[in-house]
mmCIF file of C-alpha atoms in Angstrom:
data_model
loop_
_atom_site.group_PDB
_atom_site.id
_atom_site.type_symbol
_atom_site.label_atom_id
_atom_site.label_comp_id
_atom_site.label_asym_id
_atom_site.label_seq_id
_atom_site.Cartn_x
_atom_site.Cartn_y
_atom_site.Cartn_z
ATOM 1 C CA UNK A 1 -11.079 18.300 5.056
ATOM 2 C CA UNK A 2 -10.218 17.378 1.384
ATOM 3 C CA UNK A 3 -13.282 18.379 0.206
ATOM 4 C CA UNK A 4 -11.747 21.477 -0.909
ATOM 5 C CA UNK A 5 -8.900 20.390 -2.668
ATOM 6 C CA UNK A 6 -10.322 21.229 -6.339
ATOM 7 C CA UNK A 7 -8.930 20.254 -10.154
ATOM 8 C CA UNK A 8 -6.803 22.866 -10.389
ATOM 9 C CA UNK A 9 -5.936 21.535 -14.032
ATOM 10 C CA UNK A 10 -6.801 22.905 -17.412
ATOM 11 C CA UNK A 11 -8.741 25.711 -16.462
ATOM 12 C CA UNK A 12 -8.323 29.275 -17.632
ATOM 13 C CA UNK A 13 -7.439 31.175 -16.555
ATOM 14 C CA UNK A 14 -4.387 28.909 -14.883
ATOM 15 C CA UNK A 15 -4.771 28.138 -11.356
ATOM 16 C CA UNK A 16 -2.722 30.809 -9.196
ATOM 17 C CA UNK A 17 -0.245 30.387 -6.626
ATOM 18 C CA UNK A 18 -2.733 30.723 -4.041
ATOM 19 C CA UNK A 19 -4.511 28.068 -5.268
ATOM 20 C CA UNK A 20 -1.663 25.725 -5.374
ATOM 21 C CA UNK A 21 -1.020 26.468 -2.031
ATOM 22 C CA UNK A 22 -4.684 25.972 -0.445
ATOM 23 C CA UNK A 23 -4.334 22.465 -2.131
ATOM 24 C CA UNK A 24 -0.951 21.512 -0.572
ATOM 25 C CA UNK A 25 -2.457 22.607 2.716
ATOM 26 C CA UNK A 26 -5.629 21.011 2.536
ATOM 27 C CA UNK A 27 -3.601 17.767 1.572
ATOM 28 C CA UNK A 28 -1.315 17.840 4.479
ATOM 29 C CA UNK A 29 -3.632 18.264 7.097
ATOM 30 C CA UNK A 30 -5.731 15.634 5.732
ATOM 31 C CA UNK A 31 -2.564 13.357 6.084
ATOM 32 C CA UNK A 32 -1.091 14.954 9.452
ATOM 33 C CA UNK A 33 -4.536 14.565 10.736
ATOM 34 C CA UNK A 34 -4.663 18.098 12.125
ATOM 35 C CA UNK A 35 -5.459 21.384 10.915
ATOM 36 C CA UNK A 36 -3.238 22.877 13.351
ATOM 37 C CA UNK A 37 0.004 21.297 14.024
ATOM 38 C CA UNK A 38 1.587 21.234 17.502
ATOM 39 C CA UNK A 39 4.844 24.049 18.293
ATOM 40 C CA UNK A 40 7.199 20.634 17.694
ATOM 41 C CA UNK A 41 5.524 19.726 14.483
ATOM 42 C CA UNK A 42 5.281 23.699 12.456
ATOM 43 C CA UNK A 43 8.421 23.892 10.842
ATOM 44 C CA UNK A 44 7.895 19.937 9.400
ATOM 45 C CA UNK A 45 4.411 20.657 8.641
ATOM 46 C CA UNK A 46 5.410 23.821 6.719
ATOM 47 C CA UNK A 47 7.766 22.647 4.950
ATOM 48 C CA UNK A 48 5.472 19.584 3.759
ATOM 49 C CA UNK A 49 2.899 22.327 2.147
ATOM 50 C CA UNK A 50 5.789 24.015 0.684
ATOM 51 C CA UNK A 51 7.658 21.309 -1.065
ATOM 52 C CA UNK A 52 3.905 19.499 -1.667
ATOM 53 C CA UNK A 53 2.734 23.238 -3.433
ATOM 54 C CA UNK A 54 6.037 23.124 -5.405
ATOM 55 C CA UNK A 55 5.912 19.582 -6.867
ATOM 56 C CA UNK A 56 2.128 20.185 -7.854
ATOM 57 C CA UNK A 57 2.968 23.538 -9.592
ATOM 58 C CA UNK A 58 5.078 21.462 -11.995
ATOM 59 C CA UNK A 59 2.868 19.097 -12.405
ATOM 60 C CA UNK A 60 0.064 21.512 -13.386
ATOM 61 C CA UNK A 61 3.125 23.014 -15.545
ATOM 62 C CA UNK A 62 4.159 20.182 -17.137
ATOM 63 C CA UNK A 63 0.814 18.217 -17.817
ATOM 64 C CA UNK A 64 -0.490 18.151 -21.089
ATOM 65 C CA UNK A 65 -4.423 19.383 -21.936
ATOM 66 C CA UNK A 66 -6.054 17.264 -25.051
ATOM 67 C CA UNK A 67 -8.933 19.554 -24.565
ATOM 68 C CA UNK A 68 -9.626 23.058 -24.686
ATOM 69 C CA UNK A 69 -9.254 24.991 -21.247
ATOM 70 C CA UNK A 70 -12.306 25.158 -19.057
ATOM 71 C CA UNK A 71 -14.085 28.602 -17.821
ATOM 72 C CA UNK A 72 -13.742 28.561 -14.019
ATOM 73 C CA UNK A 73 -17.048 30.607 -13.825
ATOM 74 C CA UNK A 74 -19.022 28.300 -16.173
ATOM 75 C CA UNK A 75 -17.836 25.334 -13.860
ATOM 76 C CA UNK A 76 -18.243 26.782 -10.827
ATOM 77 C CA UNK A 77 -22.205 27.694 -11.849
ATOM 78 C CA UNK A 78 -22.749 24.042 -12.885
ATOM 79 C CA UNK A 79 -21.485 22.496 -9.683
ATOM 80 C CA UNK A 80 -23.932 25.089 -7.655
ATOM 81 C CA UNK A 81 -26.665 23.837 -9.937
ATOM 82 C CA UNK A 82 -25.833 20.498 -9.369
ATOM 83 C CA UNK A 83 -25.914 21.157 -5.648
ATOM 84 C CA UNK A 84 -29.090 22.842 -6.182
ATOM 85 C CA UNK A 85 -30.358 19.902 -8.159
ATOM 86 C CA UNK A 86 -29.366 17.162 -5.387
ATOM 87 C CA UNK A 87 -30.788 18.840 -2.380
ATOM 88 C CA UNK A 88 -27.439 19.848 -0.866
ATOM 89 C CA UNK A 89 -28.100 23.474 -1.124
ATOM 90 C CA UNK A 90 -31.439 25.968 -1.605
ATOM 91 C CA UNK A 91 -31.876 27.928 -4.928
ATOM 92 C CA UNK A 92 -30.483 31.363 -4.461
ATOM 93 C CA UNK A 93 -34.025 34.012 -3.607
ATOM 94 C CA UNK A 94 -34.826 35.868 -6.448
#
């Protein structure tokens, strides 16, 4: 499940609400061990991703970058070539 929670930090451009969200939700039904929360358990469980998403958006706010921001596009084509590169996934056809 968390395998989709990604560094949201010091890229640019900044990571968007929707972003922020996805991770809060990905984290609390890693933690509620569900995906989909029972009638009796919604409201708790939305509130979790909503205070989780708010917390995380000022941490991403107030952390600090020693380095220069990182392309999201440049990243994201070295982790498919690194999938590539271990087997996980088949080179795109030319």
């Amino acid at each position: 499940m968390c395998r989709n929670i990604h560094t949201l930090h010091n890229f640019e451009p900044a990571a968007s609400s929707e972003e922020v969200h996805a991770a809060a939700l990905q984290y609390v039904r890693k933690i509620a061990g569900t995906t989909k929360p029972s009638k009796a358990n919604q409201e708790v469980f939305d509130r979790a991703v909503h205070e989780i998403a708010h917390i995380t958006q000022h941490l991403l706010d107030d952390l600090v970058a020693v380095t220069p921001p990182k392309n999201r596009e440049v990243e994201a084509a070295k982790a498919r070539e690194r999938a590539i590169r271990s087997g996980r996934y088949a080179a795109p056809a030319a």
